[in-house]
Coordinates of C-alpha atoms in Angstrom, one line a residue:
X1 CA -99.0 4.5 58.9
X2 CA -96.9 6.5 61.8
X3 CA -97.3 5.7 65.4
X4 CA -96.3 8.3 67.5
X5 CA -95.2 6.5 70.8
X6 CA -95.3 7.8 74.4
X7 CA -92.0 8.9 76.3
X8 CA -92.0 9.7 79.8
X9 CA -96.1 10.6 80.5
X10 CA -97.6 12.5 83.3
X11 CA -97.6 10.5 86.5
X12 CA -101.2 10.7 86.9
X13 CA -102.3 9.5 83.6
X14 CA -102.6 5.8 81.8
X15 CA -101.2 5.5 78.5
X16 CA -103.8 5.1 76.2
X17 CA -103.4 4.9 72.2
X18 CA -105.7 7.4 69.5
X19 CA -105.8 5.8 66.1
X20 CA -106.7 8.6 63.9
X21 CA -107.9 8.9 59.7
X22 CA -105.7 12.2 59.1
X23 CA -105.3 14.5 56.2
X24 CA -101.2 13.8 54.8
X25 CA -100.3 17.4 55.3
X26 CA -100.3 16.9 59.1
X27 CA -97.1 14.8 58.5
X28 CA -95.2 18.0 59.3
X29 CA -97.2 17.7 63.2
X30 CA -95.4 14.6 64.0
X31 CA -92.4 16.4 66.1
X32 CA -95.1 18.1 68.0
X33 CA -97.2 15.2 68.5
X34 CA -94.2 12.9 70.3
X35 CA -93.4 15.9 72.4
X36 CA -97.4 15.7 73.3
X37 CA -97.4 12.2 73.8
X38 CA -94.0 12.2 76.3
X39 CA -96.4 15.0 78.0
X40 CA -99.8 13.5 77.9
X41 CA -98.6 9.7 77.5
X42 CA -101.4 9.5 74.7
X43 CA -100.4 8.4 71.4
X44 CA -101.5 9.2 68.0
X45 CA -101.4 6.3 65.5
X46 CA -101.6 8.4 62.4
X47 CA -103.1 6.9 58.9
X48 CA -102.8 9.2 56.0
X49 CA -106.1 9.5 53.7
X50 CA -107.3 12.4 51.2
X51 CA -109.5 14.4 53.0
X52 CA -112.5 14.4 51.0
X53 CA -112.0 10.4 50.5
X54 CA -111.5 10.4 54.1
X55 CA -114.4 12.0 54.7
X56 CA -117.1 10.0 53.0
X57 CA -115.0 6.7 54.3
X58 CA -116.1 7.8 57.9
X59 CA -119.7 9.2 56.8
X60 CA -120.4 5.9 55.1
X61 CA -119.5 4.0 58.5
X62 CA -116.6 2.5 57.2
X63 CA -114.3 3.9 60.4
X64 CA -113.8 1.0 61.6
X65 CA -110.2 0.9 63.6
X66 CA -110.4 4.7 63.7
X67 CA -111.4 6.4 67.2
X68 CA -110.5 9.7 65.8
X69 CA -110.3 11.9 62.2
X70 CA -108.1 14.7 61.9
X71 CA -108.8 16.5 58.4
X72 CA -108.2 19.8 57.6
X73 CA -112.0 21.0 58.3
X74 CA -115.4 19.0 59.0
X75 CA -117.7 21.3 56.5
X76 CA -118.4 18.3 54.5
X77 CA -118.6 15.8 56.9
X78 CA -121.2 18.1 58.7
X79 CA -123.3 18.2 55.5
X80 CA -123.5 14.6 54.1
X81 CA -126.3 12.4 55.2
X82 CA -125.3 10.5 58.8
X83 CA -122.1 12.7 58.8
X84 CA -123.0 14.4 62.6
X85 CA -124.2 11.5 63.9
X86 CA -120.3 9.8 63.6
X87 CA -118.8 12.9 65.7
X88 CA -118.8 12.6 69.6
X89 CA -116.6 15.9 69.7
X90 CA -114.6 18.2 67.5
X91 CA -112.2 20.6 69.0
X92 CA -110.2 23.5 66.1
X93 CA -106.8 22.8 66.2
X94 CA -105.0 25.0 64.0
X95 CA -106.2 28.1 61.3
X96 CA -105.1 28.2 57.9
X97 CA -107.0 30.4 55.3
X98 CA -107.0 28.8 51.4
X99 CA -105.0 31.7 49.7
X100 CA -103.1 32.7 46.2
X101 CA -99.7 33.0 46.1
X102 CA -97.9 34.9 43.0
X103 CA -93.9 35.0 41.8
X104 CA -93.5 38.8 43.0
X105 CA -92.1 39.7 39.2
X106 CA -95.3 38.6 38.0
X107 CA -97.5 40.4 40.7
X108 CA -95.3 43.7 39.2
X109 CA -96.3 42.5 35.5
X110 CA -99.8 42.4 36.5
X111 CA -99.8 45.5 38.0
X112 CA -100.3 44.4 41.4
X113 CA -98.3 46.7 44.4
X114 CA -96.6 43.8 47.1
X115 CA -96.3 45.1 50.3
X116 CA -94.5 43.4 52.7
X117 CA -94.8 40.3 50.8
X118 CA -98.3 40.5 50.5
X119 CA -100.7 41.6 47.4
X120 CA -103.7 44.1 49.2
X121 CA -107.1 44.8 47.9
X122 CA -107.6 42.6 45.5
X123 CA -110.5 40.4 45.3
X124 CA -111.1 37.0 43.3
X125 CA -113.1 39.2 40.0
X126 CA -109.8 40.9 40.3
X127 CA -107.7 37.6 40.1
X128 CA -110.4 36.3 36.8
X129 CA -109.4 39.5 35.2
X130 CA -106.1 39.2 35.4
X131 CA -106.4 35.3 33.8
X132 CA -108.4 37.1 31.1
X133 CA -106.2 40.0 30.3
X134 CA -102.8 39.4 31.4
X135 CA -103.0 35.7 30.7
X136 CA -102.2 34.4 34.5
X137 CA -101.4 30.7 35.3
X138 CA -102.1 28.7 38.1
X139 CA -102.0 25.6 39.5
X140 CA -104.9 24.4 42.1
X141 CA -105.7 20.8 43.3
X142 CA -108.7 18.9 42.5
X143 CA -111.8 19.8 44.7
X144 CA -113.0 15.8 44.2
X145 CA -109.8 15.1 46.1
X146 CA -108.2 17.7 48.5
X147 CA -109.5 20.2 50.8
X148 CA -107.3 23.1 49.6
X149 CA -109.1 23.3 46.2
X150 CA -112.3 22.7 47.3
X151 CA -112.0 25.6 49.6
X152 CA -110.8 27.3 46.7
X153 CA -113.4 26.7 44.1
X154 CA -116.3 27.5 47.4
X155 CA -114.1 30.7 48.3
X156 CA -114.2 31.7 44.3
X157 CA -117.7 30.8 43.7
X158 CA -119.2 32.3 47.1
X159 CA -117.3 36.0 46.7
X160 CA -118.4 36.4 42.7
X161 CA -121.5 35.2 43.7
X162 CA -122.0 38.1 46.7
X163 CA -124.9 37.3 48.3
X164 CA -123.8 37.9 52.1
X165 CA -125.4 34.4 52.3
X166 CA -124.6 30.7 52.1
X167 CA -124.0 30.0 48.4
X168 CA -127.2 28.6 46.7
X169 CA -126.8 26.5 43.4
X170 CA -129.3 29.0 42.0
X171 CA -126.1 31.7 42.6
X172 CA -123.9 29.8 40.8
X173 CA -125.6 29.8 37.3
X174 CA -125.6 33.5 37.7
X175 CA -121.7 34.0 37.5
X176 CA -120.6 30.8 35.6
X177 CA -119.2 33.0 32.9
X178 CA -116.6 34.7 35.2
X179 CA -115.8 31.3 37.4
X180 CA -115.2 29.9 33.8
X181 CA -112.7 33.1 33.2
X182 CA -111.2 32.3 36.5
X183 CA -110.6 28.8 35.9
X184 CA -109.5 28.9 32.5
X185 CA -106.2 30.1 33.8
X186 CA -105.7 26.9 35.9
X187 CA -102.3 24.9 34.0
X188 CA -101.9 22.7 36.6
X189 CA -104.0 20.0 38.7
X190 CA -102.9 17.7 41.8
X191 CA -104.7 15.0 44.0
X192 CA -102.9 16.7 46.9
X193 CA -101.8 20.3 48.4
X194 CA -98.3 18.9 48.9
X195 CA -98.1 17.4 45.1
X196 CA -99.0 20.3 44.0
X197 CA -96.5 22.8 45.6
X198 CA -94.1 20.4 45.2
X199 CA -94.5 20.8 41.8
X200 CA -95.0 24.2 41.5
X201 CA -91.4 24.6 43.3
X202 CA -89.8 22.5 40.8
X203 CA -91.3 24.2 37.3
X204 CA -89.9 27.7 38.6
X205 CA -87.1 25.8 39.4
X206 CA -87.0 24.5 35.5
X207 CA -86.1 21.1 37.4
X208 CA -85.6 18.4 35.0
X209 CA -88.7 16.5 37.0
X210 CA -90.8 19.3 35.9
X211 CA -91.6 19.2 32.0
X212 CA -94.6 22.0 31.9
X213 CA -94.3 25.3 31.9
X214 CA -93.8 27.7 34.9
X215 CA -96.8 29.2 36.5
X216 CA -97.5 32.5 37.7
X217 CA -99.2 31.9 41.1
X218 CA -100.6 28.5 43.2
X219 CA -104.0 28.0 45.3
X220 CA -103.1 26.5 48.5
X221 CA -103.1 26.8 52.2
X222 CA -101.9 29.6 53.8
X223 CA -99.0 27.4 56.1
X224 CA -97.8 25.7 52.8
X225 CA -97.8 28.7 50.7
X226 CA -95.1 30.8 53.9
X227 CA -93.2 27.5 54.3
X228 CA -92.3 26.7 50.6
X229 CA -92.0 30.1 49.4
X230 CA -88.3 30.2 50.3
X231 CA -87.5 27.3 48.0
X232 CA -88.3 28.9 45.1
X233 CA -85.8 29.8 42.7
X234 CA -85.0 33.9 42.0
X235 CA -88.0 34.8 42.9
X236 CA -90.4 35.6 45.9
X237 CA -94.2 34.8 46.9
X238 CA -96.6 37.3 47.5
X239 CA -99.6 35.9 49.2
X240 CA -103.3 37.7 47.6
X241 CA -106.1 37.8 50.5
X242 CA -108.9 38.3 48.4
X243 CA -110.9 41.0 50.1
X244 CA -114.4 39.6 49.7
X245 CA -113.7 36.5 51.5
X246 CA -111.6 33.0 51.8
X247 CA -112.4 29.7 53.3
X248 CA -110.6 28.7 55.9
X249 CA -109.0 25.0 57.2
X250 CA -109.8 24.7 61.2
X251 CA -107.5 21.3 61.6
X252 CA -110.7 20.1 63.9
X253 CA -109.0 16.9 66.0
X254 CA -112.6 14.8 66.2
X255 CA -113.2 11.6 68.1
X256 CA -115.8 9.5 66.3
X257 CA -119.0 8.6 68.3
X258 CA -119.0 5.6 70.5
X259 CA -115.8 6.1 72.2
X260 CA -115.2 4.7 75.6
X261 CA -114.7 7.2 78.4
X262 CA -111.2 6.2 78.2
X263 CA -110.5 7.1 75.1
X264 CA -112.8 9.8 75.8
X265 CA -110.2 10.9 78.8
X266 CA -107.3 10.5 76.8
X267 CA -108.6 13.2 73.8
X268 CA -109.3 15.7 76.2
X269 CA -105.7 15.4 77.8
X270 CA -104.2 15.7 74.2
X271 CA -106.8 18.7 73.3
X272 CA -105.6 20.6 76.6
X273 CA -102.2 20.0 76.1
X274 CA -102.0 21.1 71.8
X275 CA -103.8 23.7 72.4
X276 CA -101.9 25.1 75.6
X277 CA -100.2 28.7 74.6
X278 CA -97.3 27.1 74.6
X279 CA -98.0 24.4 72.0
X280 CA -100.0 26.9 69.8
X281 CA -96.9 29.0 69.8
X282 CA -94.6 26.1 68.6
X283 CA -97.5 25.5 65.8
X284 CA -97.1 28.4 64.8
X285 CA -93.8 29.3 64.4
X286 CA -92.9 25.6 63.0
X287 CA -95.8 24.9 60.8
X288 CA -96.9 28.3 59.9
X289 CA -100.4 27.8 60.8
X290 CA -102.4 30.6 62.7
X291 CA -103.3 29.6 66.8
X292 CA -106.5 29.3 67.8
X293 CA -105.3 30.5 71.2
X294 CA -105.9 34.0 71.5
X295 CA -103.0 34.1 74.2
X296 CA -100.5 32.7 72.2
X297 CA -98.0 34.2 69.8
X298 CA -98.9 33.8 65.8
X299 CA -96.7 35.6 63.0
X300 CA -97.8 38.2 62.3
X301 CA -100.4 37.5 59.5
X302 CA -103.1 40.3 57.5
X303 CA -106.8 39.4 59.0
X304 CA -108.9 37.4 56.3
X305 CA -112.8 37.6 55.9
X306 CA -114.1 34.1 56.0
X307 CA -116.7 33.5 53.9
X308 CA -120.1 31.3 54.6
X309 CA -119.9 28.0 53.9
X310 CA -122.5 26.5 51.7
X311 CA -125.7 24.8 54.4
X312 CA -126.6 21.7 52.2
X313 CA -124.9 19.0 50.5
X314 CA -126.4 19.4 47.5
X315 CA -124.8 22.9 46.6
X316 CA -122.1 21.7 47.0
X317 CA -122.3 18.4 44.6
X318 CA -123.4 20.2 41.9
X319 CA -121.0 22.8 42.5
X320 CA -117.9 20.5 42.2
X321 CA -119.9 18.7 39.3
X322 CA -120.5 22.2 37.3
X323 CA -116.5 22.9 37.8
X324 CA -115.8 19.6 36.3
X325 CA -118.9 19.9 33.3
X326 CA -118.5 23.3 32.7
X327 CA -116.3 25.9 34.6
X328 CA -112.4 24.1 34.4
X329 CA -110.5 23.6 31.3
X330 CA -111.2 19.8 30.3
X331 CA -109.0 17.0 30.6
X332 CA -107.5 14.9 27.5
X333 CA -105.8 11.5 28.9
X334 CA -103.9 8.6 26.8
X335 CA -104.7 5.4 28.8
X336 CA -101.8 3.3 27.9
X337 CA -103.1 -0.4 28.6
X338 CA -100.4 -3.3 29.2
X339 CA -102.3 -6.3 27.5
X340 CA -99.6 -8.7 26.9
X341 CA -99.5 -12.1 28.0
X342 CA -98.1 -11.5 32.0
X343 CA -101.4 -9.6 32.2
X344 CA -104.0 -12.3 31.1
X345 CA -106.4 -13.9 33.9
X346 CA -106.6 -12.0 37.6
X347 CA -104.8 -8.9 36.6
X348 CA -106.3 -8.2 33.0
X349 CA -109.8 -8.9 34.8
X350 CA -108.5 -6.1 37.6
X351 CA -108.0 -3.5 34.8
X352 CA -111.2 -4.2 33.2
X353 CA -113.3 -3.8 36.2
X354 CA -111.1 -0.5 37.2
X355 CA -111.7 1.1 33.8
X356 CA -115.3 0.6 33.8
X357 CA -115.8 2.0 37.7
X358 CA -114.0 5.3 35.6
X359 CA -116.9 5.1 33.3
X360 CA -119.9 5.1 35.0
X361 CA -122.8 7.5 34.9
X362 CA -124.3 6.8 38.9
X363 CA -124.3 9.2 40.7
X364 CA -122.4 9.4 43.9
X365 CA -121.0 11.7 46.8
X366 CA -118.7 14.3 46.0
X367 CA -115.1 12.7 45.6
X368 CA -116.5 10.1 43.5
X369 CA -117.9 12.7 41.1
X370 CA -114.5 13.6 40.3
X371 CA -113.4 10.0 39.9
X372 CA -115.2 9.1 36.9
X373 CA -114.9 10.2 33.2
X374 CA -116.8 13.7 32.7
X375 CA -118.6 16.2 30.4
X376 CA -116.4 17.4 27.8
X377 CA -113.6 15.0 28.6
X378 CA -111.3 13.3 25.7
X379 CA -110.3 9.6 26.9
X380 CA -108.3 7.8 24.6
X381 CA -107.4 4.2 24.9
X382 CA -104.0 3.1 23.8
X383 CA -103.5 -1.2 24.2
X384 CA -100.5 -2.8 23.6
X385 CA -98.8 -5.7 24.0
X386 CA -95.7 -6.4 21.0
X387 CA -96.4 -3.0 19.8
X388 CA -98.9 -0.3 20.2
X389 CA -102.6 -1.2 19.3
X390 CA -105.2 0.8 17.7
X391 CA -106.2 4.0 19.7
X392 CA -110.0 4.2 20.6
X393 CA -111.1 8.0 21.2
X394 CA -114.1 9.2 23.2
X395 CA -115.4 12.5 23.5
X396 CA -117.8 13.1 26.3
X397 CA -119.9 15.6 24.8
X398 CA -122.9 17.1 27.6
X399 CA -125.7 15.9 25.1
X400 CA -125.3 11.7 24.8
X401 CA -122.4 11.3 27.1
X402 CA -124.5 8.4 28.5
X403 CA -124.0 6.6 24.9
X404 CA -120.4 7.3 24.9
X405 CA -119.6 6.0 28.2
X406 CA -121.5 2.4 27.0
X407 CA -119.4 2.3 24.1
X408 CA -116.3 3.2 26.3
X409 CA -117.4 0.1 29.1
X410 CA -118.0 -2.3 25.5
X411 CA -114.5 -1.3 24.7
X412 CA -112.8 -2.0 28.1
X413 CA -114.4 -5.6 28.5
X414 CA -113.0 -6.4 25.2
X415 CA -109.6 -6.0 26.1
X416 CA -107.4 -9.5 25.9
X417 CA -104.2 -10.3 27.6
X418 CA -101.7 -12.0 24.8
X419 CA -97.6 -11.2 23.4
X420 CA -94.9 -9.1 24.5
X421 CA -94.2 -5.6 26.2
X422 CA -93.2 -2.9 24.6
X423 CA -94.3 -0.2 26.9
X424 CA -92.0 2.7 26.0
X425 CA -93.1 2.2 22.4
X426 CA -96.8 2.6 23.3
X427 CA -95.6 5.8 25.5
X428 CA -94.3 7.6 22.5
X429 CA -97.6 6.7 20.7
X430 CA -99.5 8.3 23.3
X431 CA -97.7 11.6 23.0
X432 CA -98.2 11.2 18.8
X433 CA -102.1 11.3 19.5
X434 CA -101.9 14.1 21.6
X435 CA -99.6 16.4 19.3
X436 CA -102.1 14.9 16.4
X437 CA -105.0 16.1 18.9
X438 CA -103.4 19.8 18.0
X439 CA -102.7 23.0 20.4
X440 CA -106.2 24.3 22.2
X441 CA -107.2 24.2 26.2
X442 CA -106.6 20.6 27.3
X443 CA -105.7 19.6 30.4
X444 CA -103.1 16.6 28.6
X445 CA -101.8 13.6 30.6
X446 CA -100.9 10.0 30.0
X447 CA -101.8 7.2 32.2
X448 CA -99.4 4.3 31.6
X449 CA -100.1 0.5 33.4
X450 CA -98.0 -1.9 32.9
X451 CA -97.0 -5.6 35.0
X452 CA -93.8 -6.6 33.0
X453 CA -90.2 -5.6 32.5
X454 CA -89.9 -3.4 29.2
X455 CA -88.5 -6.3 26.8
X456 CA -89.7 -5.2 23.0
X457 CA -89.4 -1.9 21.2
X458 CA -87.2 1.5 22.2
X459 CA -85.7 1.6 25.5
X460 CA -86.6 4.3 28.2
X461 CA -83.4 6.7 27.1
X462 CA -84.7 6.8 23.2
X463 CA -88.3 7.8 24.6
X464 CA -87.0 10.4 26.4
X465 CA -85.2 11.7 23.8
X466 CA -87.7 11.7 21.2
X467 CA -89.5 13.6 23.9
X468 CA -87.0 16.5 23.1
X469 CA -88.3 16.7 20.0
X470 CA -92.2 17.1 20.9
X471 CA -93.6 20.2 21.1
X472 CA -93.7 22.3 24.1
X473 CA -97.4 21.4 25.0
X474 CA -96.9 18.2 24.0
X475 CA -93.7 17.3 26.2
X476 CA -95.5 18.9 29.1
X477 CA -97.7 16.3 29.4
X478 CA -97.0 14.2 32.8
X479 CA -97.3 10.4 32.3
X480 CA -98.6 8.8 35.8
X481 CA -97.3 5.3 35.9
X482 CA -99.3 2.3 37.8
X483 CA -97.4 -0.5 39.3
X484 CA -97.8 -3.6 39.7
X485 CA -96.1 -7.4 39.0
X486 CA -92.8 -7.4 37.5
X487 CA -92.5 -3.8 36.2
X488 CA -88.8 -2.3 36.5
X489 CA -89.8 0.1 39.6
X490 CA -87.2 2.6 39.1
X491 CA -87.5 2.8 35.6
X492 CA -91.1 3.8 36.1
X493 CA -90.2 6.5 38.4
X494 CA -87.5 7.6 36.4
X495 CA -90.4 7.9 33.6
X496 CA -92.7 9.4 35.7
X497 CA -90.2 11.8 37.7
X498 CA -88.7 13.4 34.1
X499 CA -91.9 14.0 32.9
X500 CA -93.6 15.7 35.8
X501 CA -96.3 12.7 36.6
X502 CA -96.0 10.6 39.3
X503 CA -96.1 6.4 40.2
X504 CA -98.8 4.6 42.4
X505 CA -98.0 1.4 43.3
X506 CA -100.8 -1.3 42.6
X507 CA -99.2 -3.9 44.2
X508 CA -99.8 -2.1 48.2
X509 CA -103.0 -0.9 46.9
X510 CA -106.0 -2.0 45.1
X511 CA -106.1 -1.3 41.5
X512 CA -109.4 0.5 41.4
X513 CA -108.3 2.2 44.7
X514 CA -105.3 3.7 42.2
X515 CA -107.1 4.9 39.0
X516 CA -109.4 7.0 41.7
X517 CA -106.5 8.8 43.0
X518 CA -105.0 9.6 39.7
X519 CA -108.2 11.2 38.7
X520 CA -107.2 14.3 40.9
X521 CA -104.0 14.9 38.9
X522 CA -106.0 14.9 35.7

């Protein structure tokens, strides 16, 4: 959590204090927002939450020690059932259209003219073909999990779809074929826009924390894609408006229904004052985001068409739920399960329950969609304890996925907590199964929990090496790393960080809580 405090405020005004749910990547609005508060002498206490998670946390009435939400757009929230009722006023902050960027060279490779850093005429059929014939890579995040990727997969759907009208799920059955050539060139998934460019930086940097292979091009935000492009390494970033339409973030600052008039007082003094001409000049010029202040001066940036948003929740469920079933390329996961004898009682009854909330077949809002095992997914279960168990393998296949899913839950309560830990033993297993799995459109990751300090088996420097040794597709595999006890922290992140995954932390967290937000790097 951040707490912006109040400097010197205006004479006329009481301090007064805005606790706001906010999407993470307004973590680079912080320097703007203590220059508001000195002004205004309102400050925002800032907690960070995915934005779709975020989302249904406030439509579900759970906002409570929130007076505000500051997400990247309300679309969603204005669709799900109760969602309007829990807004007392929204105000657009900020523009920042969901966009393709592309390593220049590769642009050239495709054919594709850059002018002025920017790819013209091209439209998101032209981007499909491009996956199909030129073989194009790129990385998006998870539309369960993070605006930026929803807005993507809407922006994709609703321009191939070309109705002039608010996509229908009728529309998408008629061009599933060419949103499953689109997608079939995404290599790389995040939980988060920042993750993922993060990432993205460091593969064309062929940074030792980056084991996959480089990509050609990255979905994101507009802002992120003109801030980051300069990091990248020997090569530049040419942004593709597609012509027929993107979605666009509005960064709506929205106080939540029942706020006092205080409260209500001090939103409108920080709404006049961040979106002044002066402050929407600063926005722009430090965060890259367009104004929404026709008065004040933006970079100079090509005009996007904004598409229509889909007008009912249910489009857009079974949107996200086809691109998970049918459209992206499906995910094959090694769940490699500490059961030795630290584990046994609380925390082995923890990772039961978390496994089994992975495997169910209910069906709930959109986020939680992505959160559970789907169609088409391979799940492998890897236990260990002394040394690595016997690996279960489930295939969720569309007809009788319902059986497997049973059999899965059956499997996970029969776990038992007894012997040693040799985690980095059970690691190189994982990656065994997956080069034994063989070479074909997997999405491949390994999910690793452990509670105890590594104390059987090869140590962390002889799995890394023996990673050498893997295959390319194999070794590109990131292994995500879940905390909690005794584990050797850095070790974990060392693990994590050299293999391109990343480490939640269990013990600040609940476990369940930690196995949903891997599920939008997978």
């Amino acid at each position: 959590m951040t707490l912006l405090t109040a400097g010197a405020c205006a004479p006329e005004a009481e301090d007064a204090t805005l606790r706001v749910l906010a999407g993470s990547e307004l973590a680079d609005m912080e320097p703007l927002l203590e220059a508001s508060a000195q002004r205004t002498g309102v400050s925002l206490e800032l907690e960070y939450s995915g934005t779709l998670d975020g989302t249904e946390r406030i439509a579900a009435g759970r906002a409570d020690g929130f007076d505000a939400v500051w997400f990247p757009s309300n679309r969603y929230l204005h669709l799900v059932d109760g969602g309007r009722s829990t807004i007392h006023t929204e105000t657009s902050m900020m523009l920042s259209p969901v966009v393709m960027g592309v390593l220049e060279s590769r642009a050239e490779a495709f054919g594709w003219t850059v002018t002025d850093g920017t790819v013209p005429d091209l439209t998101w059929e032209d981007i499909a073909l491009a996956v199909e014939r030129e073989g194009l890579t790129y990385g998006m995040s998870s539309p369960a999990a993070s605006n930026s990727g929803f807005s993507a997969l809407v922006g994709a759907a609703s321009a191939m779809a070309d109705t002039g009208a608010a996509l229908e799920s009728e529309d998408v059955a008629g061009v599933e074929d060419r949103l499953e050539a689109f997608f079939s060139g995404q290599g790389l998934t995040a939980g988060s826009s920042g993750w993922l460019m993060d990432e993205f930086v460091l593969r064309q940097a062929g940074d030792a924390g980056a084991q996959g292979p480089t990509l050609d091009g990255v979905l994101n935000y507009e802002s992120v894609l003109l801030s980051r492009g300069s990091d990248l390494a020997g090569d530049d970033l040419a942004l593709v408006y597609p012509q027929d339409g993107v979605v666009t973030a509005d960064y709506p600052l929205t106080l939540l229904s029942g706020a006092s008039q205080e409260l209500v007082d001090a939103y409108e003094r920080v709404v006049a004052d961040l979106t002044s001409e002066e402050v929407q000049t600063e926005i722009a010029e430090t965060t890259f985001r367009r104004p929404v202040t026709a008065e004040a001066a933006g970079r100079d940036l090509p005009p996007v068409v904004e598409l229509p948003f889909p007008a009912r929740q249910d489009v857009v469920d079974d949107l996200v739920a086809a691109y998970f079933a049918e459209l992206r390329r499906p995910a094959r996961t090694v769940y490699v399960l500490d059961v030795s004898g630290s584990m046994d009682g609380e925390r082995i009854d923890d990772l039961r329950t978390s496994l089994t909330a992975l495997t169910g077949t209910d069906e709930g809002p959109l986020s939680s969609r992505g959160q559970t095992f789907q169609e088409r997914e391979e799940v492998t279960l890897l236990p260990f304890s002394d040394e690595p168990g016997e690996p279960l393998t489930f295939v969720l296949e569309p007809d009788g996925s319902e059986g497997v899913r049973a059999e899965l839950a059956e499997e996970v309560a029969a776990l038992e907590a007894d012997g040693e830990t040799a985690a980095y033993d059970a690691v190189g297993r994982a990656y065994d199964l997956l080069e034994e799995a063989g070479e074909d459109s997997h999405l491949l990751s390994v999910v690793l929990m452990t509670d105890g300090e590594v104390n059987q088996g090869r140590d962390l420097d002889e799995l890394l090496g023996s990673l050498a040794e893997a295959p390319s597709h194999v070794a590109a595999a990131p292994v995500f790393t879940v905390l909690f006890g005794d584990a050797d922290a850095a070790q974990m992140e060392r693990l994590s960080s050299e293999t391109g995954g990343r480490v939640f932390d269990a013990r600040e967290m609940e476990l369940e809580e930690v196995f949903r937000e891997i599920r939008g790097y997978q």
